[in-house]
mmCIF file with all atom_site columns, C-alpha atoms in Angstrom:
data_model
loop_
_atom_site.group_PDB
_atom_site.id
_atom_site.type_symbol
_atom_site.label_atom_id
_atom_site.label_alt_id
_atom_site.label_comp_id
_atom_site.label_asym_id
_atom_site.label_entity_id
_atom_site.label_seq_id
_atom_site.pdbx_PDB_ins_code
_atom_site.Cartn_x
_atom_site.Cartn_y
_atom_site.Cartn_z
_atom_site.occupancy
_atom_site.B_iso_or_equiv
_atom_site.pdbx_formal_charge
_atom_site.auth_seq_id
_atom_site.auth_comp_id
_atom_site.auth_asym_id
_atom_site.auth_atom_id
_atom_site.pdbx_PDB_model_num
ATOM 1   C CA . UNK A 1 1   ? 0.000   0.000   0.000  1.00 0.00 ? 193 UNK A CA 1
ATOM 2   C CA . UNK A 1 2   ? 0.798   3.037   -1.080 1.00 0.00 ? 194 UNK A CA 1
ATOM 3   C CA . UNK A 1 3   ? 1.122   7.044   1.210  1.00 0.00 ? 195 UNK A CA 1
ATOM 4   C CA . UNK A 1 4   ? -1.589  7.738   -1.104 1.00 0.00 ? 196 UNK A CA 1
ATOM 5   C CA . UNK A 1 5   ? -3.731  4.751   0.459  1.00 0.00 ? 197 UNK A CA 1
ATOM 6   C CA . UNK A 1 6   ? -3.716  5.329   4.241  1.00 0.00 ? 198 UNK A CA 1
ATOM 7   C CA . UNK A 1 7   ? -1.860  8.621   5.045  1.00 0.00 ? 199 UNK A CA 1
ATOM 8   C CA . UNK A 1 8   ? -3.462  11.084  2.783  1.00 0.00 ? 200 UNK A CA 1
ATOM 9   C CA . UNK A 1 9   ? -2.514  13.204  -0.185 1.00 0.00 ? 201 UNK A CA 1
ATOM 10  C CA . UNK A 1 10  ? 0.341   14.281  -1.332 1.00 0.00 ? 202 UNK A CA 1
ATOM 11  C CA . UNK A 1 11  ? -0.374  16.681  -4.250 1.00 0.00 ? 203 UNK A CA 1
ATOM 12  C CA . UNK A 1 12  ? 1.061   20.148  -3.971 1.00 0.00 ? 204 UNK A CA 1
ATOM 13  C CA . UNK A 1 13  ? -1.078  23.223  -4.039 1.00 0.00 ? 205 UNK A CA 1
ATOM 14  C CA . UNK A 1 14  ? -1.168  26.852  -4.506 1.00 0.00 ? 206 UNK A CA 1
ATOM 15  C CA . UNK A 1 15  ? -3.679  26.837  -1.056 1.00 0.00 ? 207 UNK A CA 1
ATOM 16  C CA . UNK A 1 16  ? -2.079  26.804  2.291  1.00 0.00 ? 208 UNK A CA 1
ATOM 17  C CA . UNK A 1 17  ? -4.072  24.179  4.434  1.00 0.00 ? 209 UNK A CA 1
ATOM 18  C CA . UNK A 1 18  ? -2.856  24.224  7.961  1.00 0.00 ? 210 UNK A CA 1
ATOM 19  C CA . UNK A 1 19  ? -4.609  23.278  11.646 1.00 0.00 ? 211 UNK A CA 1
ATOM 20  C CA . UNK A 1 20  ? -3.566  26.296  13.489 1.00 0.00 ? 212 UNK A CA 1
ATOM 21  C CA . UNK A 1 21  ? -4.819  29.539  13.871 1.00 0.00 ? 213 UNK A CA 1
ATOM 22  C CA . UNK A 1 22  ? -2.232  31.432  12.420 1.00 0.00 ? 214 UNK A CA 1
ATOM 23  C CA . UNK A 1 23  ? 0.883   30.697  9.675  1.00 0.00 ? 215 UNK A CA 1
ATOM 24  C CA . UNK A 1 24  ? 3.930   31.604  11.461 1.00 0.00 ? 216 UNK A CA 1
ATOM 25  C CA . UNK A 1 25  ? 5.784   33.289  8.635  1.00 0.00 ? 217 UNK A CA 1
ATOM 26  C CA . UNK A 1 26  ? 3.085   34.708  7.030  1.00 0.00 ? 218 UNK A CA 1
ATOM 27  C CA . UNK A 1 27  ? 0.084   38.185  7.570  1.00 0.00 ? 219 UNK A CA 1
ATOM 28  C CA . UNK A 1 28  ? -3.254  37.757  6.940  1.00 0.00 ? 220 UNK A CA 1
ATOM 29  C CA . UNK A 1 29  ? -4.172  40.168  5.311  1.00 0.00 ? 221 UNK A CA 1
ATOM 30  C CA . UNK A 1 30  ? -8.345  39.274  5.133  1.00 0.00 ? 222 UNK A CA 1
ATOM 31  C CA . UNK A 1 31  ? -10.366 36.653  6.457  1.00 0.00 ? 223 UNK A CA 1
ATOM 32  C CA . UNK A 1 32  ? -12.359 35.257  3.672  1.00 0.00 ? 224 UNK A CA 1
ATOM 33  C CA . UNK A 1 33  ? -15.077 33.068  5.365  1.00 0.00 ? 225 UNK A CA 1
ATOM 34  C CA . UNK A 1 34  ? -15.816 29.537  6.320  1.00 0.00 ? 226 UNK A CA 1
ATOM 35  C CA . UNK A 1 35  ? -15.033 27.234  3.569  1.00 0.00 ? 227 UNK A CA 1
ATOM 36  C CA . UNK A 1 36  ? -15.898 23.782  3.104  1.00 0.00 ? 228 UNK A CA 1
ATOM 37  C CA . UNK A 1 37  ? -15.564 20.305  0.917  1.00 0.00 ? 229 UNK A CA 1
ATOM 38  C CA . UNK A 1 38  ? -18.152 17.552  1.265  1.00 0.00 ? 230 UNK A CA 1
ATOM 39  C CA . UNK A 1 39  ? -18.267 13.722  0.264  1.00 0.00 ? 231 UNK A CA 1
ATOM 40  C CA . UNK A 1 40  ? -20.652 11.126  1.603  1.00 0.00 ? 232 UNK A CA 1
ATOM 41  C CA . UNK A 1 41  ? -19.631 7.556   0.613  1.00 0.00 ? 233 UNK A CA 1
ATOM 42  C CA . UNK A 1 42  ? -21.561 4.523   1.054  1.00 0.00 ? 234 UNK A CA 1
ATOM 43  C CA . UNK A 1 43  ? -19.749 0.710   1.923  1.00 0.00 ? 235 UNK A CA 1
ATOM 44  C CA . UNK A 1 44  ? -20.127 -1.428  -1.237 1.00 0.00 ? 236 UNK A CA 1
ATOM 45  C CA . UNK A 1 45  ? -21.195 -4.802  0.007  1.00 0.00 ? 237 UNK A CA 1
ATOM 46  C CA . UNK A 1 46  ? -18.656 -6.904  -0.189 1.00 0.00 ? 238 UNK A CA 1
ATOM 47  C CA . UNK A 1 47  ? -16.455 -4.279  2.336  1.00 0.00 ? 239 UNK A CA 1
ATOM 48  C CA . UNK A 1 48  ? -19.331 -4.785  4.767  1.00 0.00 ? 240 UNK A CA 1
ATOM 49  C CA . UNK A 1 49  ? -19.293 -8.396  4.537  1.00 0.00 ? 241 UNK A CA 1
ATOM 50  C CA . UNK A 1 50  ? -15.258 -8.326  4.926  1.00 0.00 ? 242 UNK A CA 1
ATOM 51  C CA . UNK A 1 51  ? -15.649 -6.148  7.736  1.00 0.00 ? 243 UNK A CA 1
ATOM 52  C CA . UNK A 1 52  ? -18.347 -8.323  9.650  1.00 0.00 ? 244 UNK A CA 1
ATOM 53  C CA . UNK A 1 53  ? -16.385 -10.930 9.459  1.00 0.00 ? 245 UNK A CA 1
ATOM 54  C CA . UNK A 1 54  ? -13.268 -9.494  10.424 1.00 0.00 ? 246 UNK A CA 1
ATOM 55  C CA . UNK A 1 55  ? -14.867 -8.015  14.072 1.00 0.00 ? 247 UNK A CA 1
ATOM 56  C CA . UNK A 1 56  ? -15.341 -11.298 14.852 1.00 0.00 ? 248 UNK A CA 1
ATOM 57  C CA . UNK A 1 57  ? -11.143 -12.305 14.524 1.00 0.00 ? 249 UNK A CA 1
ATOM 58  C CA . UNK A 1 58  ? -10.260 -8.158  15.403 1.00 0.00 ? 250 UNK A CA 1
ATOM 59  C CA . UNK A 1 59  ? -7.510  -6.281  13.470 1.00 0.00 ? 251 UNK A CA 1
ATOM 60  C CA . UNK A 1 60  ? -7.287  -3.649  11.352 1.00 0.00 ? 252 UNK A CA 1
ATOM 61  C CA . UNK A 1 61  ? -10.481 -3.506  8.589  1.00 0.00 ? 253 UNK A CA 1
ATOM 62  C CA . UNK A 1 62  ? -8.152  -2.149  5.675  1.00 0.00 ? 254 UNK A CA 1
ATOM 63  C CA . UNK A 1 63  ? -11.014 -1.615  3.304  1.00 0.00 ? 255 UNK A CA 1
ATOM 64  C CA . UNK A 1 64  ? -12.536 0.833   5.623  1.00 0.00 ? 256 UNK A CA 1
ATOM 65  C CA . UNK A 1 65  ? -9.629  2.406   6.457  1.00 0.00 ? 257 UNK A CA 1
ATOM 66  C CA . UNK A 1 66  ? -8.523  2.809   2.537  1.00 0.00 ? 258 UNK A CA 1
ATOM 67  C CA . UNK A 1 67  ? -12.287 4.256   1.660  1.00 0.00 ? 259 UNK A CA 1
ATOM 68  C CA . UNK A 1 68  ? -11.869 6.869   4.857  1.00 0.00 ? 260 UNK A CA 1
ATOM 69  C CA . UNK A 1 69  ? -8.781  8.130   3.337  1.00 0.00 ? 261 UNK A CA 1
ATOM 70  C CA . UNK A 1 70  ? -9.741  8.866   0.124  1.00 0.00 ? 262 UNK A CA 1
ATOM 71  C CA . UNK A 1 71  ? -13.015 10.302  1.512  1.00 0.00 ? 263 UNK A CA 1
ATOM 72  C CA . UNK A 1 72  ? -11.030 12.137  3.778  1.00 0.00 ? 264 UNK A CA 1
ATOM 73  C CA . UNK A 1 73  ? -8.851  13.378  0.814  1.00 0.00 ? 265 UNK A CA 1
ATOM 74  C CA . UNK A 1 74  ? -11.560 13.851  -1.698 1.00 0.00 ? 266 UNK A CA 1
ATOM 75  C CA . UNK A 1 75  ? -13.001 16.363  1.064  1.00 0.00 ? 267 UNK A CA 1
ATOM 76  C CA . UNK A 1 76  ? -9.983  18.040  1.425  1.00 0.00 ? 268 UNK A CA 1
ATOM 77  C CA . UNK A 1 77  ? -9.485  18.219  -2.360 1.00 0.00 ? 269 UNK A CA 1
ATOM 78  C CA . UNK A 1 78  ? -12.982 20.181  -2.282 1.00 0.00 ? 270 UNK A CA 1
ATOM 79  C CA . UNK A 1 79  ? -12.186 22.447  0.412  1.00 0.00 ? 271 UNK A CA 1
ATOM 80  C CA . UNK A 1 80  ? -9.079  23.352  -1.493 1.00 0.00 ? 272 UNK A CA 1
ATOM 81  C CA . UNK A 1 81  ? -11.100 24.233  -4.519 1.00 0.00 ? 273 UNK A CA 1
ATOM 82  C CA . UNK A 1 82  ? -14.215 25.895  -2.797 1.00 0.00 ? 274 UNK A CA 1
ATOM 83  C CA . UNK A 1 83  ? -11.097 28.614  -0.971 1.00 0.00 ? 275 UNK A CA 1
ATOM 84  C CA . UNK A 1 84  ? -9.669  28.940  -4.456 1.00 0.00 ? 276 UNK A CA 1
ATOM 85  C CA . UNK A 1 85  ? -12.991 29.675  -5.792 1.00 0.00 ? 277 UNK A CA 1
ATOM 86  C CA . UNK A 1 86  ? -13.555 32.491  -3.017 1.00 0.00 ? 278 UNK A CA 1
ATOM 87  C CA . UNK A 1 87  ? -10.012 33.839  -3.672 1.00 0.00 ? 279 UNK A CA 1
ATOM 88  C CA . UNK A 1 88  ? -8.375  32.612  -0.371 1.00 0.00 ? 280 UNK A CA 1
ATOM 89  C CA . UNK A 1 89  ? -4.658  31.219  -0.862 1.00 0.00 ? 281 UNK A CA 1
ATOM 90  C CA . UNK A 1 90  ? -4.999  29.412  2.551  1.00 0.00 ? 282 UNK A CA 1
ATOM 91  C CA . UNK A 1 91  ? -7.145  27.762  5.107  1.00 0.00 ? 283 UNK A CA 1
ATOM 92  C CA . UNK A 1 92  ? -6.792  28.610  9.016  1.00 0.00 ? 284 UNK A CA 1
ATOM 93  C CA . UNK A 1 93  ? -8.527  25.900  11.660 1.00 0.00 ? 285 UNK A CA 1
ATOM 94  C CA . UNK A 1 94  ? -8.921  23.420  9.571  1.00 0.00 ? 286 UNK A CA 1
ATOM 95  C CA . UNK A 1 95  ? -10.763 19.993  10.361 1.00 0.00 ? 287 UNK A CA 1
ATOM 96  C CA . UNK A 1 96  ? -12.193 16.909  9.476  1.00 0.00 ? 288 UNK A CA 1
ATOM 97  C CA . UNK A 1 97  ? -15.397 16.050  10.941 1.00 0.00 ? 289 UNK A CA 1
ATOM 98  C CA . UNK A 1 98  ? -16.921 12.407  10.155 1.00 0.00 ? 290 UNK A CA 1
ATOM 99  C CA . UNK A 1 99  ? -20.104 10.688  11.012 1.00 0.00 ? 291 UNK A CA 1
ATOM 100 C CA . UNK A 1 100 ? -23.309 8.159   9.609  1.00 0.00 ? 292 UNK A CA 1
ATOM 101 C CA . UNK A 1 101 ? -25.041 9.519   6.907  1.00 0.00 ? 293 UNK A CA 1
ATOM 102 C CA . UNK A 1 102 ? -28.712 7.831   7.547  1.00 0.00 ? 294 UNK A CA 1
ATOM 103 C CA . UNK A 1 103 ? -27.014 4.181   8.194  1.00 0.00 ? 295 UNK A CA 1
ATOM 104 C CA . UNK A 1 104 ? -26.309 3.919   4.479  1.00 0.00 ? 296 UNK A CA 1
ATOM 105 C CA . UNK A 1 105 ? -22.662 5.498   4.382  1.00 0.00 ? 297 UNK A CA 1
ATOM 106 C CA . UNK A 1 106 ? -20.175 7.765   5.788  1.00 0.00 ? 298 UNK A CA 1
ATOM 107 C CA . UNK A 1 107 ? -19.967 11.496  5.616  1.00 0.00 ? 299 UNK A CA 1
ATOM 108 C CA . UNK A 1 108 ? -17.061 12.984  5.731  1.00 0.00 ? 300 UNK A CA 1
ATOM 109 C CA . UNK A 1 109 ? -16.580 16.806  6.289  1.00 0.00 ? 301 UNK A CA 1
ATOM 110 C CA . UNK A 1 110 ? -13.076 18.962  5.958  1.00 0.00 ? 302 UNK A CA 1
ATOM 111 C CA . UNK A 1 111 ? -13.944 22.725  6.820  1.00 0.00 ? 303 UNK A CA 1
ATOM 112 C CA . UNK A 1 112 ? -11.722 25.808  7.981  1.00 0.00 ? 304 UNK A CA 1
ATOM 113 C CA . UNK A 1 113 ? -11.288 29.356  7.747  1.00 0.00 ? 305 UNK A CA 1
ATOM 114 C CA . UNK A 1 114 ? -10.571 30.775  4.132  1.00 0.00 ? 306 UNK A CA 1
ATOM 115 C CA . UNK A 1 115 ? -7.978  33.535  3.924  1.00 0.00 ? 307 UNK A CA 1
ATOM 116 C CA . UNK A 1 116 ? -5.197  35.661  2.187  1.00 0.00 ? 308 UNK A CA 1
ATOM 117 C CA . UNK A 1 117 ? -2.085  35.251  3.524  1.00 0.00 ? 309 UNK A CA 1
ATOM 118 C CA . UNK A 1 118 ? 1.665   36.779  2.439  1.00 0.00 ? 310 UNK A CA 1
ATOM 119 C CA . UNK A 1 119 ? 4.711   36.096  3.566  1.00 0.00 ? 311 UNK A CA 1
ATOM 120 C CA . UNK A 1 120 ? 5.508   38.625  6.832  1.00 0.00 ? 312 UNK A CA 1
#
């Protein structure tokens, strides 16, 4: 398995994404708004039916884990776009927020603070 597959994305960008308040380095100059990127995924069957029978031995359920990520990432990679979109060339705060989606799937929420940054 690659990075790609359980530690996230690697693809540069021209949008700073960071989990802090502030960029050490770097003024901001406005505060754009709240941005966010949405996905909601549901578990094809044959995951679930891996999964089930995996609680019953424990460990790791690796085809849960692999769609998270890329949920995770394809959340991101619409976060990314919707501060680009609004002019920002970073994101303050930034989180992930997960949960059920009416027992069918998972959604899967990335959200921050859009804003224009330069170097100080």
């Amino acid at each position: 398995m690659s990075f790609e597959d359980f530690g996230g994305s690697q693809s540069s960008t021209d949008v700073l994404v960071v989990t802090t308040n502030d960029l050490p380095g770097f003024r901001v100059d406005a505060i754009v708004g709240e941005v966010f990127g949405l996905t909601v995924r549901s578990r094809n069957a044959a995951s679930q039916i891996g999964a089930g029978l995996k609680s019953f031995v424990g460990g790791e359920l690796r085809g849960l884990t692999k769609t998270l990520v890329e949920s995770r990432n394809e959340a991101m990679e619409r976060l990314i776009e919707h501060a680009r979109a609004r002019g920002a060339n970073a994101v303050l705060a930034f989180r992930f927020d997960v949960s059920e989606a009416g027992g069918v799937g998972t959604e899967v929420c990335a959200y921050g603070t859009a804003a224009v940054v330069s170097r100080a």
